[in-house]
PDB file of C-alpha atoms in Angstrom:
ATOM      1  CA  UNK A  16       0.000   0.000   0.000  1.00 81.00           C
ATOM      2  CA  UNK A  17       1.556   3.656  -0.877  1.00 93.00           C
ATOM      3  CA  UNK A  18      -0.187   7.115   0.209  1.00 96.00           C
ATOM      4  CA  UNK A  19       2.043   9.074  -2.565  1.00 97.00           C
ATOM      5  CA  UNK A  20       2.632   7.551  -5.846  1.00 97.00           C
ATOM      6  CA  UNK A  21       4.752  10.068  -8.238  1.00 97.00           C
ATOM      7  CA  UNK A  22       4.908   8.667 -11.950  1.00 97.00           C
ATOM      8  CA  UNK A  23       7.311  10.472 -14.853  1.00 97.00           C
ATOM      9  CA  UNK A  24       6.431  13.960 -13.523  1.00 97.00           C
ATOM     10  CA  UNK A  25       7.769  16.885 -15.760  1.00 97.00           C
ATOM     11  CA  UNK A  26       7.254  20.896 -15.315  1.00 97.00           C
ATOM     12  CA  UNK A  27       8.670  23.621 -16.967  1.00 96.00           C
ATOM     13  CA  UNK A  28       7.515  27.498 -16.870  1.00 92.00           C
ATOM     14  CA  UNK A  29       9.816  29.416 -19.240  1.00 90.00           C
ATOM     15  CA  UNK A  30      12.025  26.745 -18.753  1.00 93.00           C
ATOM     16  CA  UNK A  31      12.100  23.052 -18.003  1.00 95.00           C
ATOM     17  CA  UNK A  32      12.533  22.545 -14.243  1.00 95.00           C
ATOM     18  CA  UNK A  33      12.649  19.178 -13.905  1.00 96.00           C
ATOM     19  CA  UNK A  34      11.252  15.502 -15.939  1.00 96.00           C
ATOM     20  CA  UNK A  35      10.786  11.823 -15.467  1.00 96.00           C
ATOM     21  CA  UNK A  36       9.891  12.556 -11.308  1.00 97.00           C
ATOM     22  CA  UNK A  37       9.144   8.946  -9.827  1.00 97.00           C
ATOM     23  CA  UNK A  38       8.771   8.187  -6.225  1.00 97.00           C
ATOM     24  CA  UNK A  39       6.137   6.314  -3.447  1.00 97.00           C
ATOM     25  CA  UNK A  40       5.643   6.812  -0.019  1.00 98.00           C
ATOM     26  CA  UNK A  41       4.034   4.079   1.969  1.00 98.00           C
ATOM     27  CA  UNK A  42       2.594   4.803   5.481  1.00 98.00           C
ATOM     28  CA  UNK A  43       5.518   5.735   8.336  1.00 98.00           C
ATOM     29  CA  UNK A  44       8.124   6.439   5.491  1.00 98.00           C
ATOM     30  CA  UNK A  45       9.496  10.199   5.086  1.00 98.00           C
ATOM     31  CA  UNK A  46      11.176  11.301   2.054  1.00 98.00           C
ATOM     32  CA  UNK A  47      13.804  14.600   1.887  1.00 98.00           C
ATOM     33  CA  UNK A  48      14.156  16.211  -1.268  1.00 97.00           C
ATOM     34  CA  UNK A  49      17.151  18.643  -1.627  1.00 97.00           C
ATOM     35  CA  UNK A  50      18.331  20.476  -4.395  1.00 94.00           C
ATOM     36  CA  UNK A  51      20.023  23.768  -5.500  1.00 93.00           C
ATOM     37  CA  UNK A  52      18.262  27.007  -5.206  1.00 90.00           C
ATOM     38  CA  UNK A  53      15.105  27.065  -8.230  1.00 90.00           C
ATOM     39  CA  UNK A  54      15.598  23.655  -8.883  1.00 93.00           C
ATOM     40  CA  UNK A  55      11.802  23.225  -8.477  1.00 95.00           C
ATOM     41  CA  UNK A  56      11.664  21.295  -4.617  1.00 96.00           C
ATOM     42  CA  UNK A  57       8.857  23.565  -3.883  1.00 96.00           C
ATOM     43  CA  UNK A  58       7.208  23.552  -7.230  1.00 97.00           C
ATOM     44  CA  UNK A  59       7.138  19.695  -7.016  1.00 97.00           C
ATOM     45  CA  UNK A  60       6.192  19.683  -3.603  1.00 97.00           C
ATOM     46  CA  UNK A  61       3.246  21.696  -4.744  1.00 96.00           C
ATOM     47  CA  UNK A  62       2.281  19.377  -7.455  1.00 97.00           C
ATOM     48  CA  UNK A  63       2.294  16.204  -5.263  1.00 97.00           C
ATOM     49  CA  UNK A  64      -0.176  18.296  -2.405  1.00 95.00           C
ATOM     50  CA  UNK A  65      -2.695  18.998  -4.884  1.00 93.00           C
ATOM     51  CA  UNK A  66      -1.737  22.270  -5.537  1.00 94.00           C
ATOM     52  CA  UNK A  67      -0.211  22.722  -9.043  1.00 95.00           C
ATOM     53  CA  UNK A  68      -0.678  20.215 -11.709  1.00 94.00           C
ATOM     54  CA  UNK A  69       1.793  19.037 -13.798  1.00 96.00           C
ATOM     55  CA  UNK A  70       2.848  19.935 -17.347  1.00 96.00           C
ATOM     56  CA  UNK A  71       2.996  15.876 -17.869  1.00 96.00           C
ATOM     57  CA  UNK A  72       2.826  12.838 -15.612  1.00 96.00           C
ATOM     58  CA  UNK A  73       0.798  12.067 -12.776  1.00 96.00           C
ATOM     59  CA  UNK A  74       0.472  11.243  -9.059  1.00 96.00           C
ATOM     60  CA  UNK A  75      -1.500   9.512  -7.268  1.00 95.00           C
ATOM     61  CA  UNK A  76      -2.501  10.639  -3.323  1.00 94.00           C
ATOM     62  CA  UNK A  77      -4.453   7.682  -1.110  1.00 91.00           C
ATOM     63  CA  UNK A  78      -5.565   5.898  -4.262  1.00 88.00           C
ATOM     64  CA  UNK A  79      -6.460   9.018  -6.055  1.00 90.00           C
ATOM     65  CA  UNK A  80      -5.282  10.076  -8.966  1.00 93.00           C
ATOM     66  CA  UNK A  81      -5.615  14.228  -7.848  1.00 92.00           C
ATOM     67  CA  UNK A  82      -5.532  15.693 -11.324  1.00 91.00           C
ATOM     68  CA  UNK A  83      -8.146  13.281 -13.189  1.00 88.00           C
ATOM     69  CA  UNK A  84     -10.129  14.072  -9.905  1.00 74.00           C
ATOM     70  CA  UNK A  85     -12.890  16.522 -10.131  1.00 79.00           C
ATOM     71  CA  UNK A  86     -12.235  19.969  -8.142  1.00 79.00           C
ATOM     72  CA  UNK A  87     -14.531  18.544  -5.301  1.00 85.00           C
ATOM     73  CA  UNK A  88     -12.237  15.762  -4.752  1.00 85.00           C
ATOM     74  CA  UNK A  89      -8.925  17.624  -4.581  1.00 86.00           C
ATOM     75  CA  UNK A  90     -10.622  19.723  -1.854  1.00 87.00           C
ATOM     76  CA  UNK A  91     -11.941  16.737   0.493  1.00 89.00           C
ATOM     77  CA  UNK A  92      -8.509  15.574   0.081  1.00 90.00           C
ATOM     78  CA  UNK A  93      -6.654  19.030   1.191  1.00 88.00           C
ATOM     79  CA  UNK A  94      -9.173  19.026   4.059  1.00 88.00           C
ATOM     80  CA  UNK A  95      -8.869  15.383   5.312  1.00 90.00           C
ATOM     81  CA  UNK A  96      -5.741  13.744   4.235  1.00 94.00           C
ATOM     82  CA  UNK A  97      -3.705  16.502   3.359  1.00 95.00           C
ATOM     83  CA  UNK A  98      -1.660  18.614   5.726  1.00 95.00           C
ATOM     84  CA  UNK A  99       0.825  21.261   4.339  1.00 95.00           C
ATOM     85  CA  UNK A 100       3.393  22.869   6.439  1.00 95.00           C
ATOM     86  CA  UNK A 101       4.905  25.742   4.069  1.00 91.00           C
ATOM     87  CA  UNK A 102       7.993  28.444   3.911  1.00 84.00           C
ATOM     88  CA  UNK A 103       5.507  30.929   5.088  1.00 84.00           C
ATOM     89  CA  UNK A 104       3.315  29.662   7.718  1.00 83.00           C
ATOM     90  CA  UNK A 105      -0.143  31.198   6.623  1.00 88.00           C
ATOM     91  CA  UNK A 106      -1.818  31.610   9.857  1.00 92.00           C
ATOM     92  CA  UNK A 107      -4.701  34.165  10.533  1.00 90.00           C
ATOM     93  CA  UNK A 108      -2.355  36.798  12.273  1.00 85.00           C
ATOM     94  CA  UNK A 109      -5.642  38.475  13.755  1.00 89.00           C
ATOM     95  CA  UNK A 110      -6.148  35.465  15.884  1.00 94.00           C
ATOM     96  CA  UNK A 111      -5.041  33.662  18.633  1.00 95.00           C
ATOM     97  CA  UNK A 112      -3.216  30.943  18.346  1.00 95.00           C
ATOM     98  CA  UNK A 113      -5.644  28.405  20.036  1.00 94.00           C
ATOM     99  CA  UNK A 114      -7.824  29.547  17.344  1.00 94.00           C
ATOM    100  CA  UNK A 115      -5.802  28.648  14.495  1.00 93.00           C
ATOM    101  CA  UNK A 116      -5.385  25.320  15.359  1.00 93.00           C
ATOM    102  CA  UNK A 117      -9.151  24.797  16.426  1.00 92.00           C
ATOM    103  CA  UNK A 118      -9.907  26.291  13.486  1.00 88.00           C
ATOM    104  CA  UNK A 119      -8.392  23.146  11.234  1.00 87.00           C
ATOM    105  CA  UNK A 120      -9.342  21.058  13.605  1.00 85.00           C
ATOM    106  CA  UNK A 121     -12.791  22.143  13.350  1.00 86.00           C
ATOM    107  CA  UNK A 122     -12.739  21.701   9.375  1.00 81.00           C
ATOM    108  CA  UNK A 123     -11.496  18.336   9.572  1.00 80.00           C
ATOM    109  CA  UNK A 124     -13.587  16.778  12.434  1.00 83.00           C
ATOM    110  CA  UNK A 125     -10.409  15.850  14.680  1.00 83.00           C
ATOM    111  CA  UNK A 126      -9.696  16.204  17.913  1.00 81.00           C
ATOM    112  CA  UNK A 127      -6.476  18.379  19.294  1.00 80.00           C
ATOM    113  CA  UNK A 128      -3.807  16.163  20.574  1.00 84.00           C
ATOM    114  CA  UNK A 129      -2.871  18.688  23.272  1.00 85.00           C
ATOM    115  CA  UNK A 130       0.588  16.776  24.097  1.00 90.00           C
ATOM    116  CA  UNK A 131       1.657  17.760  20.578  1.00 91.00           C
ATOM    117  CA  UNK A 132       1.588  21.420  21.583  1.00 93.00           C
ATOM    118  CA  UNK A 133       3.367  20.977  24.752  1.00 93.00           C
ATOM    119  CA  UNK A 134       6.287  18.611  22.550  1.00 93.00           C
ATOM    120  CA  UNK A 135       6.342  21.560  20.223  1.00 95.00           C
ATOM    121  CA  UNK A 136       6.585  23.876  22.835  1.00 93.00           C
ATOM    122  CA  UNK A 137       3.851  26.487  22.363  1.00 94.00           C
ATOM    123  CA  UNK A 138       1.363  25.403  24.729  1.00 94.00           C
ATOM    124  CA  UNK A 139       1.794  28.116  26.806  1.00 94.00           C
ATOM    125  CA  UNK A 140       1.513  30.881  23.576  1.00 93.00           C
ATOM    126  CA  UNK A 141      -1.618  29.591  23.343  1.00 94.00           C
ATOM    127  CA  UNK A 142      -3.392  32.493  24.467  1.00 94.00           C
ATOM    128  CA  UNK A 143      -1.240  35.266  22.271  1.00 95.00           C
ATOM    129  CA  UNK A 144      -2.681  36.613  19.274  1.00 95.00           C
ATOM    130  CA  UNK A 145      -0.548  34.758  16.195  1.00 94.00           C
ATOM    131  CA  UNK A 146       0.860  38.829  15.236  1.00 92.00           C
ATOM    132  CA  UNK A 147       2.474  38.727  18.698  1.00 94.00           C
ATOM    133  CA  UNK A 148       4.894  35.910  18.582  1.00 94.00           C
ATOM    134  CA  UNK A 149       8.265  34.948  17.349  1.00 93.00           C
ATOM    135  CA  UNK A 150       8.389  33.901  13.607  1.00 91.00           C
ATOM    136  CA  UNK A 151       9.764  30.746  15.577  1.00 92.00           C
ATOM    137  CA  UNK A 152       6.558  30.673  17.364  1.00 94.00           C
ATOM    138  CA  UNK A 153       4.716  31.160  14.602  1.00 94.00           C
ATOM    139  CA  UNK A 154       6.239  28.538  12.501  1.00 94.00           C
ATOM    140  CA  UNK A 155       5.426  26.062  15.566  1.00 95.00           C
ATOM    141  CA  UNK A 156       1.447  27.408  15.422  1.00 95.00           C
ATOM    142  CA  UNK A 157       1.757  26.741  12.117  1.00 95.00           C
ATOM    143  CA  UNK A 158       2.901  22.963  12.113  1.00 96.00           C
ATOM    144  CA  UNK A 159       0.566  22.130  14.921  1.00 95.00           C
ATOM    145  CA  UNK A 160      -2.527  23.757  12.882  1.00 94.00           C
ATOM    146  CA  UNK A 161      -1.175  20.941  10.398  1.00 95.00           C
ATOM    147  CA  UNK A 162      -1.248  17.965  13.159  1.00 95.00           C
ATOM    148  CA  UNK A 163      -4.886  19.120  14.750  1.00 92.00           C
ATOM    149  CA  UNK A 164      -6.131  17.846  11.566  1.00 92.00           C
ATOM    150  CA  UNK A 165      -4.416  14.491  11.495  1.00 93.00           C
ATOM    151  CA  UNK A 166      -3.688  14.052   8.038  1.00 95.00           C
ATOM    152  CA  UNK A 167      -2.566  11.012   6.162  1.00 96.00           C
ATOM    153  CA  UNK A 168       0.458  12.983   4.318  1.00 97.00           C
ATOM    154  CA  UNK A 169       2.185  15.655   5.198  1.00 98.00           C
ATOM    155  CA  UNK A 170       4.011  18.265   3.000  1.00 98.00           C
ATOM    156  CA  UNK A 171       6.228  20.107   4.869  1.00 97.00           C
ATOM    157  CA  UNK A 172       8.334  22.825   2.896  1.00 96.00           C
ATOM    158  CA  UNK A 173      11.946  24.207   4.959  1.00 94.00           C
ATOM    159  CA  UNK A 174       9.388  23.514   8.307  1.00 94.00           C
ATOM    160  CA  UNK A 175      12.255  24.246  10.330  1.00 91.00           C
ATOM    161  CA  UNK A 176      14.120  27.231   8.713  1.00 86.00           C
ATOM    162  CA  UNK A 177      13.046  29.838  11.544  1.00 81.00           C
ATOM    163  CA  UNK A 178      14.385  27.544  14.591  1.00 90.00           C
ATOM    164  CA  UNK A 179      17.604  26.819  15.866  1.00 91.00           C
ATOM    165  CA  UNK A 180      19.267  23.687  15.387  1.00 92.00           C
ATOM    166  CA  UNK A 181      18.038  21.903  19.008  1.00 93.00           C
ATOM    167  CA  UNK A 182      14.075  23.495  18.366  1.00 93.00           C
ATOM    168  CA  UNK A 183      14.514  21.851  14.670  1.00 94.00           C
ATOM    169  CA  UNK A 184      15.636  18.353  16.087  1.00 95.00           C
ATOM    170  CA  UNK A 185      12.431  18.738  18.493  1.00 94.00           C
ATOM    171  CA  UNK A 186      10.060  19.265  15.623  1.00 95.00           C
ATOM    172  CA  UNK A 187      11.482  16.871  13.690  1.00 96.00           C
ATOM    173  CA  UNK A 188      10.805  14.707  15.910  1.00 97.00           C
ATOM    174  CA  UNK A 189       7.502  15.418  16.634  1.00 96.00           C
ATOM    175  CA  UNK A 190       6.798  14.861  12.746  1.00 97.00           C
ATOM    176  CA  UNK A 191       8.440  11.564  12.891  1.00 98.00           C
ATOM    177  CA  UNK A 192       7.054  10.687  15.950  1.00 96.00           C
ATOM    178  CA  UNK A 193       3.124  11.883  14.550  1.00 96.00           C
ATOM    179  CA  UNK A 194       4.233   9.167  11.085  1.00 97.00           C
ATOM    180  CA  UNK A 195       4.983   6.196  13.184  1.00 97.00           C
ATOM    181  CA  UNK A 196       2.061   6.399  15.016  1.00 95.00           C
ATOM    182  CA  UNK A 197      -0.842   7.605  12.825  1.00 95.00           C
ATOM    183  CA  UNK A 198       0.433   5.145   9.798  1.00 97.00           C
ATOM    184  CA  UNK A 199       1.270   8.501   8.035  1.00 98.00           C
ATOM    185  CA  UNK A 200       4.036   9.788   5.600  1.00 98.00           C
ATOM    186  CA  UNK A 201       6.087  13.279   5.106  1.00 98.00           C
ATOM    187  CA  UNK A 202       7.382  14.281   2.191  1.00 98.00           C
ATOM    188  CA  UNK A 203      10.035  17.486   3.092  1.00 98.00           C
ATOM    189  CA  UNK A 204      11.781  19.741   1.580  1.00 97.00           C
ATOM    190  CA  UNK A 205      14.882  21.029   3.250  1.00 95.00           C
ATOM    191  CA  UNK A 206      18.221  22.215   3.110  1.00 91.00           C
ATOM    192  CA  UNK A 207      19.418  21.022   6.108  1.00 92.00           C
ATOM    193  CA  UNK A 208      21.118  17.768   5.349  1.00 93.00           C
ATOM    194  CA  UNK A 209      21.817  16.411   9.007  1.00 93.00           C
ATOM    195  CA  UNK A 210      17.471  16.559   9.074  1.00 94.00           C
ATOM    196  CA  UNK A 211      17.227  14.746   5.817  1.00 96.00           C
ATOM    197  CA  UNK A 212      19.365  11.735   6.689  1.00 96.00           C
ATOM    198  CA  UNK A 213      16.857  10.910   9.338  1.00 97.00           C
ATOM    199  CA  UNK A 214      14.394  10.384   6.532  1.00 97.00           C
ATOM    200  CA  UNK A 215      13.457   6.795   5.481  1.00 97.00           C
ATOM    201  CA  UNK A 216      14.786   8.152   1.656  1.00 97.00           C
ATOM    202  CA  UNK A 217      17.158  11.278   0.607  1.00 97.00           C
ATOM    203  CA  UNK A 218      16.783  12.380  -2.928  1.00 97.00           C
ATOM    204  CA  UNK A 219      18.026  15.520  -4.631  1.00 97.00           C
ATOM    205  CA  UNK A 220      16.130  17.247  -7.431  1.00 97.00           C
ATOM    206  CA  UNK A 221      18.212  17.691 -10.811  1.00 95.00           C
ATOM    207  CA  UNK A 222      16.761  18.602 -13.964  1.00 93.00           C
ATOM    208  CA  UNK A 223      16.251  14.608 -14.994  1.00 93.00           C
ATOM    209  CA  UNK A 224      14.711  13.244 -11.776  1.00 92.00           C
ATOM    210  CA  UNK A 225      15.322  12.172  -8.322  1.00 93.00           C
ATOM    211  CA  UNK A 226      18.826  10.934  -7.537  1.00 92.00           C
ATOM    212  CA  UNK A 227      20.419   9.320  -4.616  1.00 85.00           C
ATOM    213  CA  UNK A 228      23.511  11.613  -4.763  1.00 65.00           C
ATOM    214  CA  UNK A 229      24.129  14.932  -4.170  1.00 53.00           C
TER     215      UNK A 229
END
C-alpha cells in the first residue's frame, strides 16, 4: 500500500525545471528532497499536495489520482488527508493561536492532541494573538494547525528554517514521531542535510529526476 505515488512527472515554466519525477511513499516512510536554489523542490512539492498540476505525468494521493479528480475531490482531500506545512506559515495573524489550530481542527472533524503542543513547545503561547509571537513561534502554530487535523500525508516545505538547530531536532521529531504512530508519511523539503538523513529516503532534485547523490 503507498499514500504518494509520483509517476514520470515533468514541469517547466519558461524553462524546463525538472522531468521523469518517480517516487512512493508508503505509510511511516518520510522522504527529503534537496536540491540547489530554483531547482523546483517547492514547485514539485506543490504538485504532489494537490496544488499545481503538472505539465505531464501524474500522481497519485491515497488511491487518487488528484488531477483526473474533479475539483470537489482535490478539496476533500486538502481538508482530510492533506496537511501542508509551508515556507511561510499562513496563519490568521488576527487570531489567537488556540484559534488557528481549532480552526483546522474544526474543518477536519479531529480532535487536538494537546501533548503535541506541549512537545512543540507552544502550549503556553496559546493564548497570544498569532501577530504577537516569534516567527519561531509562529512557525510552531503553524505545524501544529497541520497535526490538529491528522492528516494522512504531510508536506512540509523548509518547516524548520526559523528555529535553531536543538528546536529543529524537536520538531522533527515530533513529525516523525506523529508518522509512526498515525500510519502517516512526510514528504520534506529542506536544506538542512543532518534533518534529511533521518528520513526513510534522501533524494536531490536535478533537472532529470530524483537521484540518490548529491
Amino acid at each position: 500500500m503507498s499514500l504518494l505515488q509520483v509517476q514520470n512527472i515533468s514541469h517547466a515554466f519558461d524553462y524546463l525545471l525538472f522531468e521523469n519525477v518517480n517516487f512512493t511513499l508508503a505509510p511511516k516512510e518520510s522522504m527529503a528532497i534537496l536540491g540547489v536554489s530554483g531547482s523546483g523542490k517547492s514547485t514539485l512539492l506543490h504538485i504532489c499536495s494537490t496544488l499545481l498540476q503538472p505539465n505531464h505525468g501524474e500522481v497519485l494521493l491515497c488511491d487518487h489520482n488528484i488531477y483526473n479528480d474533479n475539483d470537489d475531490a482535490r478539496l476533500k482531500l486538502r481538508r482530510y488527508d492533506v496537511g501542508i506545512i509551508f515556507q511561510s506559515h499562513y496563519l490568521f495573524k488576527g487570531f489567537f493561536a488556540n484559534e488557528n489550530i481549532e480552526l483546522a481542527s474544526f474543518i477536519s472533524d479531529k480532535k487536538i492532541d494537546n501533548g503535541i503542543l506541549e512537545r512543540l513547545g507552544i502550549a503556553d503561547f496559546m493564548h497570544y494573538r498569532v501577530g504577537d509571537l516569534s516567527g519561531g513561534q509562529q512557525q510552531r502554530v503553524s505545524i501544529a494547525r497541520v497535526l490538529a487535523k491528522k492528516p494522512r500525508i504531510i508536506f512540509a516545505d523548509e518547516p524548520t528554517g526559523n528555529l535553531d538547530d536543538k528546536t529543529a531536532q524537536e520538531v522533527m521529531n515530533v513529525l516523525f514521531e506523529y508518522i509512526e504512530k498515525e500510519n502517516a508519511a512526510l514528504l520534506l523539503v529542506t536544506h538542512n542535510q543532518q534533518l534529511a538523513k533521518q528520513c526513510t529516503y534522501m533524494k536531490h532534485l536535478h533537472l532529470d529526476g530524483l537521484k540518490e547523490d548529491a
